[in-house]
Amino acid sequence: MAAPRVVIVGAGPAGVRAAERLVAAGLRPTVVDEGMRAGGQIYRQQPPGFTRRPEELYGTEAGRAVAVHGAFAALAGRIDYLPETLAWNIEPGLLHVARDGVARKLPYDAVILATGATDRLLPVPGWTRAGVYSLGGSQVSLKAQACAIGARVAFLGTGPLLYLVASQYLKAGVEVAAVLDTSPASARFKALPLMASRPGLLVKGAALMWKLRGVPILRGVTPLAIDGDDSGVTGIRVKDAGGREHRFAADAVAMGWHLRPETQLADLAGVPFEHDALSGLWMAQVQADGRTAVKGVYLAGDGARILGADGAEIAGTLAATSVLADHGIQVPVAEVVELIGRRAVMDRFRRGLLRAFPWPGHLAAAVPDDTLLCRCEAITAGELRRSASDLGAPEVNRAKALTRVGMGRCQGRYCGPAGQEILAAARGVALPEVGRLRGQAPVKPLSIATVVPLGVEDA
Amino acid sequence: MGLVIDGEPATALAGDTLLTAVLTNGRQLRVSEFGDGARAGFCLMGACQDCWVYTEDGDRLRACSTPVAEGMRIVTKGATWPRLG
Ligand SMILES: Cc1cc2nc3c(=O)[nH]c(=O)nc-3n(C[C@H](O)[C@H](O)[C@H](O)COP(=O)(O)OP(=O)(O)OC[C@H]3O[C@@H](n4cnc5c(N)ncnc54)[C@H](O)[C@@H]3O)c2cc1C
Ligand code: FES
């Protein structure tokens, strides 16, 4: 059998470990990544010329970051690496990519989609003001640009990243106005049995809370509004669990409710999706070993399930072993069994986190009518509700055609999860019944001048 | 590094993104085409597309993922109707 042509999308921990495993088996995979440098989200590298030490950039994860960067550097010359290249569409056997306005098609026998995740958002009145950023974005700003999003920052949302990024801002010398968590304190205790699967992380969590001592932390909040004037954010208002209103002055707000997998390419490839009741998200159906129902298409890392960086590395290696096995290349059974076992621990912890820091679907459903739901085209939550009540839109794709919610240039990445809740509540049906926004190519806008040649190029 | 923002000379550091460069010179990046006010980017990771600015020649740039280059001339205000696609 000729060596299979394998293309990996994403050079985060999952993509890097997948490439490494394929190279170890004698293959020469192609790695496509939109970023300028490898590392993905958590181990994002600073631009060339910036010289902060790994300990400053990655904190307690510095060792792992250096390991992933080192693993990737060691692959130089043994993979075809296409940085600053967007994979924008996929069809059977062909991946469409574009770089600097030039499109190409890469033929593949197997493709590993290791596309990572983006923040999951909930609209809050005022969230489009200058100075409001996604939580992950506020971390990117620190890591990649050594820049804080403001001088006095409020953190709103839920999940471990909320506390982590707040502590990173504090360490960078920025004033943290407050950490405002929508999850009730009680949820954390209920989730302990599942979270005990990774005791080391529980200890890290406790250390994190210690670092944040002195910062106002409110749990079980209901966001009311992000205030501001013409120049940007001036403060944030929330109601606490007891119904009391609080206002914190701030010149910037970072907000995020966990992450959502980037699944557009998997969707376009025809991978079936299922509704996950725990997270309330639609997820691509994937086996623990990365295989999907579509021949030649494998998923790994946050793009499949949010297992964290360690889990992404395991999932990347696993997906590579599946590719190898499916092409008749021998993989030690013990290796796969061990990886699947370790992945299962991560998945247990993932479920614990979702219980401890639940997605507040009820808050999404209750977003006021005049709040902008779609940041791209300034469409309000009320307009989406009216598509259900006056126009009878039964599900999200019909509502999208009627209101353009989900049609803007972010393609529903930021309005999608809340939009589902709003529509389901307006129609009085269960969340899965309103369906999910279908992916569309290009998965991100191409530069206007992109030339799409007709032929197929060799990878 | 020198660049020109809306006709005004500005400076930036090598390694800055265009978004960082504009925001170190002011609090906002651009004005929403849909009449709902100033924006300053949102996701900072190339996903939301809420940071588009234009070159004086009319090319669209995603400010959060475009490194600033010496002599860049960009327009953040009064952008035309967004060229989608
Ligand atoms: C903003 C952010 C901050 C995070 N911070 C932390 C943290 O501090 N601590 C922690 O434990 N976890 C953090 N996480 C979670 C952690 O990033 C992940 O668990 C881990 O990085 C997942 O690795 P991955 O390889 O699956 O994906 P990623 O690391 O996200 O890598 C995916 C890569 O794929 C590329 N890509 C995606 N789509 C395309 C496409 N269509 N074409 C070309 N390239 C594409 C992206 O540019 C990216 O480089 C964070 C996640 C995000 C999104
Ligand atoms: S800020 Fe979201 S794409 Fe640039």
Coordinates of C-alpha atoms and ligand atoms in Angstrom, one line a residue:
Chain A
M1 CA 0.0 0.0 0.0
A2 CA 1.4 3.5 -0.9
A3 CA 1.9 5.7 2.1
P4 CA -1.3 7.5 2.8
R5 CA -1.4 11.3 2.3
V6 CA -2.4 12.7 5.7
V7 CA -3.4 16.4 6.3
I8 CA -3.7 17.8 9.8
V9 CA -5.7 21.0 10.3
G10 CA -4.4 22.8 13.4
A11 CA -0.9 23.1 15.1
G12 CA -2.1 23.2 18.7
P13 CA -1.3 20.4 21.1
A14 CA -3.6 18.0 19.3
G15 CA -2.2 18.6 15.8
V16 CA 1.4 18.6 17.0
R17 CA 1.1 15.3 18.7
A18 CA -0.8 13.8 15.8
A19 CA 2.0 14.9 13.4
E20 CA 4.7 13.6 15.7
R21 CA 3.0 10.1 15.9
L22 CA 2.6 9.9 12.1
V23 CA 6.2 10.9 11.5
A24 CA 7.3 8.3 14.0
A25 CA 5.6 5.8 11.7
G26 CA 7.5 7.0 8.7
L27 CA 4.8 9.2 7.2
R28 CA 5.2 12.8 6.0
P29 CA 2.0 14.6 7.0
T30 CA 1.0 18.1 5.9
V31 CA 0.1 20.5 8.8
V32 CA -2.1 23.4 8.0
D33 CA -2.5 26.2 10.6
E34 CA -4.0 29.6 10.4
G35 CA -1.6 31.0 13.0
M36 CA 1.8 32.5 12.3
R37 CA 3.5 30.2 14.7
A38 CA 2.7 26.7 16.0
G39 CA 1.3 26.2 19.6
G40 CA -2.4 26.7 19.2
Q41 CA -4.4 28.5 21.9
I42 CA -2.9 27.6 25.2
Y43 CA 0.7 27.5 24.1
R44 CA 0.4 30.4 21.8
Q45 CA 3.9 31.8 21.0
Q46 CA 4.8 35.4 21.2
P47 CA 5.8 37.1 17.9
P48 CA 9.5 36.7 16.8
G49 CA 11.6 39.3 18.6
F50 CA 9.5 39.1 21.9
T51 CA 11.7 37.5 24.5
R52 CA 9.6 36.8 27.6
R53 CA 10.6 33.6 29.4
P54 CA 8.2 30.6 29.1
E55 CA 7.5 30.8 32.9
E56 CA 6.2 34.3 32.4
L57 CA 4.1 33.4 29.4
Y58 CA 2.7 30.0 30.4
G59 CA 3.0 30.0 34.2
T60 CA 2.6 26.5 35.7
E61 CA 2.2 25.1 32.1
A62 CA 5.6 26.3 31.0
G63 CA 7.1 22.8 30.9
R64 CA 4.4 21.4 28.7
A65 CA 4.4 24.5 26.4
V66 CA 8.2 24.1 25.9
A67 CA 7.6 20.3 25.3
V68 CA 4.9 20.9 22.6
H69 CA 7.0 23.6 20.9
G70 CA 10.0 21.4 21.0
A71 CA 8.1 18.5 19.6
F72 CA 7.0 20.6 16.7
A73 CA 10.4 22.1 16.1
A74 CA 11.8 18.6 15.9
L75 CA 9.5 17.8 13.1
A76 CA 11.0 20.4 10.8
G77 CA 11.9 18.9 7.5
R78 CA 9.8 15.8 8.1
I79 CA 6.4 17.4 7.7
D80 CA 5.0 19.9 5.2
Y81 CA 4.0 22.8 7.4
L82 CA 1.7 25.5 6.0
P83 CA 1.4 28.3 8.5
E84 CA -0.9 31.4 8.0
T85 CA -3.0 29.1 5.9
L86 CA -6.8 28.8 6.4
A87 CA -8.5 25.5 5.7
W88 CA -11.8 27.0 4.4
N89 CA -13.7 24.0 2.9
I90 CA -13.5 20.3 2.7
E91 CA -15.0 17.7 0.3
P92 CA -14.3 14.0 0.1
G93 CA -10.5 13.6 -0.5
L94 CA -9.8 17.4 -0.9
L95 CA -9.1 20.1 1.6
H96 CA -9.4 23.6 0.4
V97 CA -6.9 26.0 1.8
A98 CA -5.9 29.6 1.2
R99 CA -2.9 31.7 2.0
D100 CA -2.3 35.4 1.2
G101 CA -5.2 35.4 -1.3
V102 CA -4.1 32.2 -3.1
A103 CA -6.3 29.2 -2.8
R104 CA -5.2 25.6 -3.3
K105 CA -6.7 22.1 -2.9
L106 CA -4.8 19.5 -0.9
P107 CA -5.7 15.9 -1.7
Y108 CA -5.8 13.6 1.3
D109 CA -6.4 10.0 2.1
A110 CA -7.0 11.0 5.8
V111 CA -7.6 14.3 7.4
I112 CA -7.2 15.0 11.1
L113 CA -9.3 18.0 12.2
A114 CA -7.6 19.5 15.3
T115 CA -9.2 22.9 15.0
G116 CA -9.5 23.8 18.7
A117 CA -12.2 25.9 20.3
T118 CA -13.4 29.5 20.7
D119 CA -15.1 31.2 23.7
R120 CA -18.8 30.4 24.3
L121 CA -20.7 33.7 24.8
L122 CA -23.9 35.0 26.2
P123 CA -25.1 38.4 25.1
V124 CA -25.3 40.9 27.9
P125 CA -26.7 44.4 27.4
G126 CA -23.7 46.6 26.4
W127 CA -21.5 43.6 25.3
T128 CA -20.7 45.3 22.0
R129 CA -19.1 48.3 23.6
A130 CA -15.4 49.1 22.9
G131 CA -13.5 47.5 25.8
V132 CA -15.5 44.2 26.1
Y133 CA -13.6 41.2 25.0
S134 CA -14.0 37.5 25.0
L135 CA -12.3 35.9 28.0
G136 CA -10.0 33.9 25.8
G137 CA -9.2 37.0 23.8
S138 CA -8.2 38.8 27.0
Q139 CA -5.7 36.0 27.6
V140 CA -4.4 36.1 24.0
S141 CA -3.8 39.8 24.5
L142 CA -1.6 39.2 27.5
K143 CA 0.2 36.2 26.0
A144 CA 0.8 37.2 22.5
Q145 CA 0.9 41.0 22.8
A146 CA 2.0 41.6 26.4
C147 CA -1.0 44.0 26.5
A148 CA -3.9 44.1 29.0
I149 CA -7.4 44.9 27.7
G150 CA -7.7 47.6 30.3
A151 CA -6.3 49.1 33.5
R152 CA -9.2 47.9 35.6
V153 CA -10.8 44.8 34.3
A154 CA -14.0 42.9 35.4
F155 CA -14.3 39.2 34.6
L156 CA -17.8 37.8 33.8
G157 CA -18.8 34.3 32.9
T158 CA -18.0 30.9 34.4
G159 CA -15.5 28.1 34.3
P160 CA -11.9 27.6 35.4
L161 CA -10.6 29.9 32.7
L162 CA -12.5 32.8 34.3
Y163 CA -10.4 32.5 37.5
L164 CA -7.2 31.6 35.7
V165 CA -7.2 34.6 33.4
A166 CA -8.2 36.9 36.3
S167 CA -5.2 35.7 38.2
Q168 CA -3.0 36.2 35.2
Y169 CA -4.1 39.8 34.9
L170 CA -3.5 40.3 38.6
K171 CA 0.0 38.9 38.2
A172 CA 0.6 41.2 35.2
G173 CA -0.1 44.1 37.6
V174 CA -3.6 44.9 36.3
E175 CA -6.4 45.8 38.7
V176 CA -9.1 43.2 38.8
A177 CA -12.4 44.9 39.5
A178 CA -14.3 41.7 40.2
V179 CA -14.8 38.1 39.2
L180 CA -18.5 37.6 38.5
D181 CA -19.4 33.9 38.1
T182 CA -22.9 32.9 37.0
S183 CA -22.5 29.5 38.6
P184 CA -23.8 29.0 42.1
A185 CA -21.2 28.0 44.7
S186 CA -23.3 24.9 45.5
A187 CA -22.7 23.4 42.0
R188 CA -19.0 22.9 42.8
F189 CA -19.6 20.5 45.6
K190 CA -22.0 18.4 43.6
A191 CA -19.3 18.0 40.9
L192 CA -16.6 17.0 43.3
P193 CA -16.9 13.2 42.7
L194 CA -16.3 13.6 39.0
M195 CA -13.6 16.2 39.4
A196 CA -11.7 14.1 41.9
S197 CA -10.5 12.2 38.8
R198 CA -7.7 14.7 38.4
P199 CA -6.8 15.6 42.0
G200 CA -3.7 17.6 40.7
L201 CA -6.0 20.0 39.0
L202 CA -8.2 20.5 42.1
V203 CA -5.0 21.5 44.0
K204 CA -4.2 23.9 41.2
G205 CA -7.7 25.4 41.5
A206 CA -7.3 25.9 45.2
A207 CA -4.0 27.7 44.6
L208 CA -5.7 29.9 42.0
M209 CA -8.3 31.0 44.5
W210 CA -5.6 31.8 47.0
K211 CA -3.9 34.1 44.4
L212 CA -7.2 35.9 43.9
R213 CA -7.8 36.6 47.6
G214 CA -8.7 40.2 48.1
V215 CA -10.5 40.4 44.7
P216 CA -14.3 40.6 45.0
I217 CA -15.7 37.3 43.8
L218 CA -19.4 36.9 43.4
R219 CA -21.0 33.5 42.6
G220 CA -24.5 32.8 41.2
V221 CA -24.7 36.3 39.6
T222 CA -27.2 37.5 37.0
P223 CA -25.5 39.9 34.6
L224 CA -27.6 43.1 34.2
A225 CA -25.5 45.4 31.9
I226 CA -22.1 46.6 30.9
D227 CA -22.3 50.4 31.2
G228 CA -20.3 52.8 29.0
D229 CA -20.2 56.0 27.1
D230 CA -19.0 57.0 23.6
S231 CA -15.4 56.0 24.3
G232 CA -16.1 52.6 25.8
V233 CA -16.8 50.7 29.0
T234 CA -17.2 52.5 32.4
G235 CA -18.5 49.6 34.5
I236 CA -20.6 46.5 35.0
R237 CA -23.8 45.8 36.9
V238 CA -24.9 42.4 38.2
K239 CA -27.4 41.0 40.6
D240 CA -26.0 38.6 43.3
A241 CA -27.6 35.3 44.3
G242 CA -29.7 37.1 46.9
G243 CA -31.0 39.6 44.4
R244 CA -28.9 42.6 45.4
E245 CA -27.5 44.8 42.7
H246 CA -23.8 45.5 42.6
R247 CA -21.9 47.9 40.3
F248 CA -18.2 47.7 39.7
A249 CA -16.3 50.5 37.9
A250 CA -14.1 49.1 35.1
D251 CA -12.7 50.2 31.8
A252 CA -12.8 46.7 30.3
V253 CA -14.7 43.5 30.7
A254 CA -13.6 40.0 29.7
M255 CA -16.5 37.5 29.3
G256 CA -16.8 33.9 28.5
W257 CA -18.7 30.7 29.5
H258 CA -16.3 27.9 28.8
L259 CA -15.4 27.1 25.2
R260 CA -17.2 25.7 22.2
P261 CA -15.5 23.4 19.7
E262 CA -14.7 24.7 16.3
T263 CA -16.7 22.2 14.3
Q264 CA -17.4 23.9 10.9
L265 CA -15.0 21.7 8.9
A266 CA -16.3 18.5 10.6
D267 CA -19.8 19.6 9.7
L268 CA -18.9 20.4 6.0
A269 CA -17.1 17.0 5.9
G270 CA -20.5 15.4 6.7
V271 CA -19.7 14.1 10.2
P272 CA -23.0 13.6 12.1
F273 CA -23.7 15.7 15.1
E274 CA -25.5 14.9 18.4
H275 CA -26.9 17.2 21.1
D276 CA -25.0 17.0 24.4
A277 CA -27.4 17.6 27.2
L278 CA -24.7 18.4 29.7
S279 CA -23.2 21.3 27.8
G280 CA -26.3 22.2 25.8
L281 CA -24.0 22.1 22.7
W282 CA -24.2 20.2 19.5
M283 CA -21.1 18.1 19.1
A284 CA -19.6 16.2 16.3
Q285 CA -20.0 12.4 16.8
V286 CA -16.6 11.0 17.4
Q287 CA -15.2 7.9 19.0
A288 CA -12.6 8.0 21.7
D289 CA -9.9 7.1 19.2
G290 CA -10.8 10.1 16.9
R291 CA -12.7 8.1 14.2
T292 CA -15.9 9.4 12.8
A293 CA -18.7 8.0 10.6
V294 CA -17.1 9.6 7.6
K295 CA -14.2 7.5 6.1
G296 CA -10.9 9.4 6.2
V297 CA -12.1 12.1 8.6
Y298 CA -10.7 12.1 12.1
L299 CA -11.2 14.6 15.0
A300 CA -8.9 15.4 17.8
G301 CA -8.5 18.0 20.6
D302 CA -10.8 20.8 21.7
G303 CA -12.4 20.7 18.2
A304 CA -13.9 17.3 19.2
R305 CA -14.4 17.5 23.0
I306 CA -13.0 20.1 25.3
L307 CA -10.6 18.0 27.3
G308 CA -8.0 20.6 28.0
A309 CA -4.4 20.8 26.7
D310 CA -3.2 17.4 28.1
G311 CA -6.3 15.8 26.8
A312 CA -5.7 17.4 23.4
E313 CA -2.2 15.9 23.2
I314 CA -3.6 12.4 24.0
A315 CA -6.4 12.8 21.5
G316 CA -4.0 13.9 18.8
T317 CA -1.8 10.9 19.3
L318 CA -4.9 8.6 19.3
A319 CA -6.3 10.0 16.1
A320 CA -2.9 9.4 14.5
T321 CA -2.9 5.8 15.6
S322 CA -6.3 5.4 14.1
V323 CA -5.2 6.8 10.8
L324 CA -2.2 4.4 10.8
A325 CA -4.3 1.4 11.7
D326 CA -6.8 2.2 9.0
H327 CA -4.0 2.2 6.5
G328 CA -2.6 -1.1 7.5
I329 CA 0.3 0.3 9.5
Q330 CA 0.9 -1.5 12.7
V331 CA 0.2 0.2 16.0
P332 CA 0.9 -1.5 19.4
V333 CA -2.4 -2.4 21.0
A334 CA -1.1 -1.5 24.4
E335 CA -0.4 2.0 23.2
V336 CA -4.0 2.6 22.1
V337 CA -5.4 1.0 25.3
E338 CA -3.2 3.2 27.5
L339 CA -4.2 6.4 25.6
I340 CA -7.9 5.6 25.7
G341 CA -7.6 5.0 29.4
R342 CA -5.9 8.3 30.0
R343 CA -8.4 10.1 27.7
A344 CA -11.3 8.6 29.8
V345 CA -10.0 10.3 32.9
M346 CA -9.9 13.6 31.1
D347 CA -13.4 13.1 29.9
R348 CA -14.7 12.4 33.4
F349 CA -13.1 15.6 34.5
R350 CA -14.7 17.5 31.6
R351 CA -18.1 16.3 32.7
G352 CA -17.3 17.4 36.3
L353 CA -16.3 20.9 35.1
L354 CA -19.6 21.3 33.2
R355 CA -21.5 20.4 36.4
A356 CA -19.4 22.7 38.6
F357 CA -19.6 25.6 36.1
P358 CA -22.9 25.0 34.2
W359 CA -23.8 26.9 31.1
P360 CA -26.6 29.3 32.2
G361 CA -29.1 28.5 29.5
H362 CA -31.9 30.2 31.5
L363 CA -29.9 33.5 31.4
A364 CA -29.5 33.2 27.6
A365 CA -33.2 32.6 27.2
A366 CA -34.0 35.7 29.3
V367 CA -31.7 38.2 27.4
P368 CA -33.8 41.4 27.1
D369 CA -35.4 42.1 23.7
D370 CA -33.4 45.2 22.9
T371 CA -30.0 43.5 23.6
L372 CA -27.9 42.9 20.5
L373 CA -27.6 39.2 20.0
C374 CA -25.7 39.3 16.7
R375 CA -22.6 41.5 17.0
C376 CA -21.9 41.2 13.3
E377 CA -25.0 42.9 12.0
A378 CA -26.5 44.4 15.1
I379 CA -29.6 42.2 15.3
T380 CA -31.5 42.1 18.6
A381 CA -32.7 39.2 20.7
G382 CA -36.2 40.5 20.2
E383 CA -35.9 40.2 16.4
L384 CA -35.0 36.5 16.8
R385 CA -38.0 36.0 19.2
R386 CA -40.3 37.6 16.7
S387 CA -39.2 35.2 14.0
A388 CA -40.5 32.5 16.2
S389 CA -43.7 34.2 17.4
D390 CA -44.8 36.2 14.3
L391 CA -43.2 34.2 11.5
G392 CA -43.3 30.8 13.0
A393 CA -39.6 29.9 12.5
P394 CA -39.4 26.3 13.8
E395 CA -35.6 26.0 14.0
V396 CA -32.4 28.0 13.9
N397 CA -31.7 27.7 10.2
R398 CA -35.1 29.0 9.2
A399 CA -34.8 31.8 11.8
K400 CA -31.4 32.6 10.3
A401 CA -33.0 33.0 6.9
L402 CA -35.6 35.3 8.4
T403 CA -33.5 37.4 10.7
R404 CA -29.9 36.9 9.5
V405 CA -29.0 35.8 13.0
G406 CA -26.1 33.4 12.4
M407 CA -25.5 34.7 8.9
G408 CA -23.0 37.4 9.7
R409 CA -19.3 37.1 9.3
C410 CA -18.6 35.2 12.5
Q411 CA -21.0 32.5 11.1
G412 CA -22.9 32.1 14.4
R413 CA -19.8 31.4 16.5
Y414 CA -20.8 34.1 19.0
C415 CA -24.6 34.3 18.7
G416 CA -25.3 30.6 18.0
P417 CA -25.4 29.0 21.5
A418 CA -27.5 31.8 23.0
G419 CA -29.6 32.0 19.9
Q420 CA -30.7 28.4 20.3
E421 CA -31.8 29.0 23.8
I422 CA -33.7 32.1 22.9
L423 CA -35.5 30.4 20.0
A424 CA -36.3 27.3 22.1
A425 CA -37.7 29.4 25.0
A426 CA -39.7 31.6 22.6
R427 CA -41.2 28.4 21.0
G428 CA -41.6 26.7 24.3
V429 CA -39.8 23.6 23.1
A430 CA -36.7 21.6 24.3
L431 CA -33.3 22.9 23.2
P432 CA -32.5 20.0 20.7
E433 CA -35.8 20.7 18.8
V434 CA -34.6 24.0 17.4
G435 CA -31.6 22.3 15.8
R436 CA -28.2 23.7 15.1
L437 CA -26.8 26.2 12.7
R438 CA -25.3 24.3 9.7
G439 CA -21.8 25.1 8.7
Q440 CA -21.1 27.0 5.5
A441 CA -18.0 27.4 3.4
P442 CA -15.8 29.4 3.6
V443 CA -15.6 28.7 7.3
K444 CA -14.1 32.2 7.7
P445 CA -14.2 35.1 5.3
L446 CA -11.5 34.8 2.6
S447 CA -9.7 37.9 1.6
I448 CA -11.7 39.6 -1.2
A449 CA -9.0 39.0 -3.8
T450 CA -8.6 35.3 -3.2
V451 CA -8.1 33.5 -6.5
V452 CA -9.5 30.0 -6.5
P453 CA -7.8 27.9 -9.2
L454 CA -9.7 25.0 -10.7
G455 CA -7.0 22.3 -10.7
V456 CA -5.9 20.1 -7.9
E457 CA -2.4 20.6 -6.7
D458 CA -0.2 18.0 -5.1
A459 CA 0.4 18.4 -1.5
Chain B
M1 CA 7.5 51.7 13.7
G2 CA 5.6 54.3 11.8
L3 CA 2.1 54.0 10.3
V4 CA -0.7 56.2 9.3
I5 CA -4.2 55.8 10.9
D6 CA -7.0 57.8 9.3
G7 CA -4.5 60.2 7.9
E8 CA -2.7 60.8 11.3
P9 CA 0.8 59.6 11.9
A10 CA 1.1 57.0 14.7
T11 CA 3.7 54.7 16.1
A12 CA 3.7 51.0 17.0
L13 CA 6.1 48.3 18.2
A14 CA 7.4 45.6 16.0
G15 CA 5.4 42.5 16.8
D16 CA 2.2 44.4 17.5
T17 CA -0.9 43.5 15.7
L18 CA -2.7 46.2 13.8
L19 CA -5.4 46.0 16.5
T20 CA -2.8 46.6 19.3
A21 CA -1.3 49.4 17.3
V22 CA -4.6 51.2 16.8
L23 CA -5.7 50.7 20.5
T24 CA -2.5 52.1 21.9
N25 CA -3.3 55.2 20.0
G26 CA -7.0 55.4 21.1
R27 CA -9.8 53.5 22.8
Q28 CA -11.6 52.4 19.7
L29 CA -10.7 50.4 16.6
R30 CA -13.6 51.0 14.2
V31 CA -17.2 52.0 14.0
S32 CA -19.9 49.4 13.4
E33 CA -21.4 49.6 9.9
F34 CA -24.8 49.0 11.4
G35 CA -24.9 52.2 13.3
D36 CA -24.6 50.8 16.8
G37 CA -21.4 52.6 17.8
A38 CA -17.7 52.1 18.3
R39 CA -16.0 48.7 18.4
A40 CA -12.6 47.6 19.6
G41 CA -12.4 44.0 18.5
F42 CA -13.8 41.2 20.6
C43 CA -12.3 37.7 20.3
L44 CA -8.7 38.6 19.5
M45 CA -8.2 35.2 17.8
G46 CA -9.5 35.7 14.3
A47 CA -12.9 34.2 14.9
C48 CA -15.5 37.0 15.3
Q49 CA -14.4 39.3 12.5
D50 CA -15.3 42.3 14.6
C51 CA -12.0 44.0 13.9
W52 CA -12.0 44.7 10.2
V53 CA -10.2 47.8 9.0
Y54 CA -9.2 48.9 5.5
T55 CA -6.1 50.0 3.8
E56 CA -6.3 53.3 1.9
D57 CA -6.4 51.2 -1.2
G58 CA -9.6 49.5 0.1
D59 CA -8.1 46.1 1.0
R60 CA -9.8 44.6 4.1
L61 CA -7.5 43.6 7.0
R62 CA -8.4 41.6 10.1
A63 CA -6.7 43.8 12.6
C64 CA -6.3 41.2 15.4
S65 CA -4.3 38.8 13.2
T66 CA -2.4 41.3 10.9
P67 CA 1.1 42.2 12.1
V68 CA 1.7 45.9 11.8
A69 CA 4.2 46.8 9.0
E70 CA 6.3 50.0 8.6
G71 CA 4.5 52.6 6.6
M72 CA 1.1 50.9 6.7
R73 CA -1.8 53.4 5.8
I74 CA -5.1 52.3 7.3
V75 CA -8.7 53.6 7.5
T76 CA -10.8 52.8 10.5
K77 CA -13.7 55.3 10.1
G78 CA -16.3 55.7 7.5
A79 CA -15.6 52.3 6.1
T80 CA -17.8 51.4 3.1
W81 CA -20.5 48.7 3.4
P82 CA -18.7 45.6 4.5
R83 CA -17.6 43.5 1.6
L84 CA -18.7 40.1 2.7
G85 CA -17.1 37.0 1.4
Ligands
LIG1 C1 -8.4 31.5 23.9 C2 -8.2 30.2 24.7 C3 -7.5 30.2 25.8 C4 -7.2 29.0 26.5 N1 -6.4 29.1 27.6 C5 -6.2 28.0 28.3 C6 -5.4 28.0 29.5 O1 -4.9 29.1 29.9 N2 -5.2 26.9 30.2 C7 -5.8 25.7 29.8 O2 -5.5 24.6 30.4 N3 -6.5 25.6 28.6 C8 -6.7 26.8 27.9 N4 -7.5 26.7 26.8 C9 -8.0 25.4 26.4 C10 -6.8 24.8 25.6 O3 -6.4 25.8 24.7 C11 -7.0 23.7 24.9 O4 -7.4 22.6 25.7 C12 -5.9 23.2 24.0 O5 -5.2 24.3 23.4 C13 -6.5 22.5 22.9 O6 -5.6 22.1 21.9 P1 -6.0 21.8 20.4 O7 -4.8 21.4 19.8 O8 -7.2 21.0 20.4 O9 -6.5 23.2 19.9 P2 -5.9 24.7 19.8 O10 -4.7 24.8 20.7 O11 -7.0 25.6 19.9 O12 -5.3 24.7 18.3 C14 -6.1 24.7 17.2 C15 -5.3 25.3 16.0 O13 -6.0 25.1 14.8 C16 -6.0 26.2 14.0 N5 -7.2 26.2 13.2 C17 -8.5 26.1 13.5 N6 -9.3 26.1 12.5 C18 -8.5 26.2 11.4 C19 -8.7 26.3 10.0 N7 -10.0 26.2 9.5 N8 -7.7 26.4 9.2 C20 -6.4 26.5 9.7 N9 -6.1 26.4 11.0 C21 -7.1 26.3 11.8 C22 -5.9 27.4 15.0 O14 -5.3 28.5 14.4 C23 -5.1 26.8 16.1 O15 -3.7 27.1 16.0 C24 -7.8 27.9 26.1 C25 -8.5 27.8 24.9 C26 -8.8 29.0 24.2 C27 -9.6 29.0 23.0
FES2 S1 -11.1 40.5 17.1 FE1 -12.3 38.8 16.5 S2 -11.5 38.4 14.5 FE2 -10.3 40.1 15.2

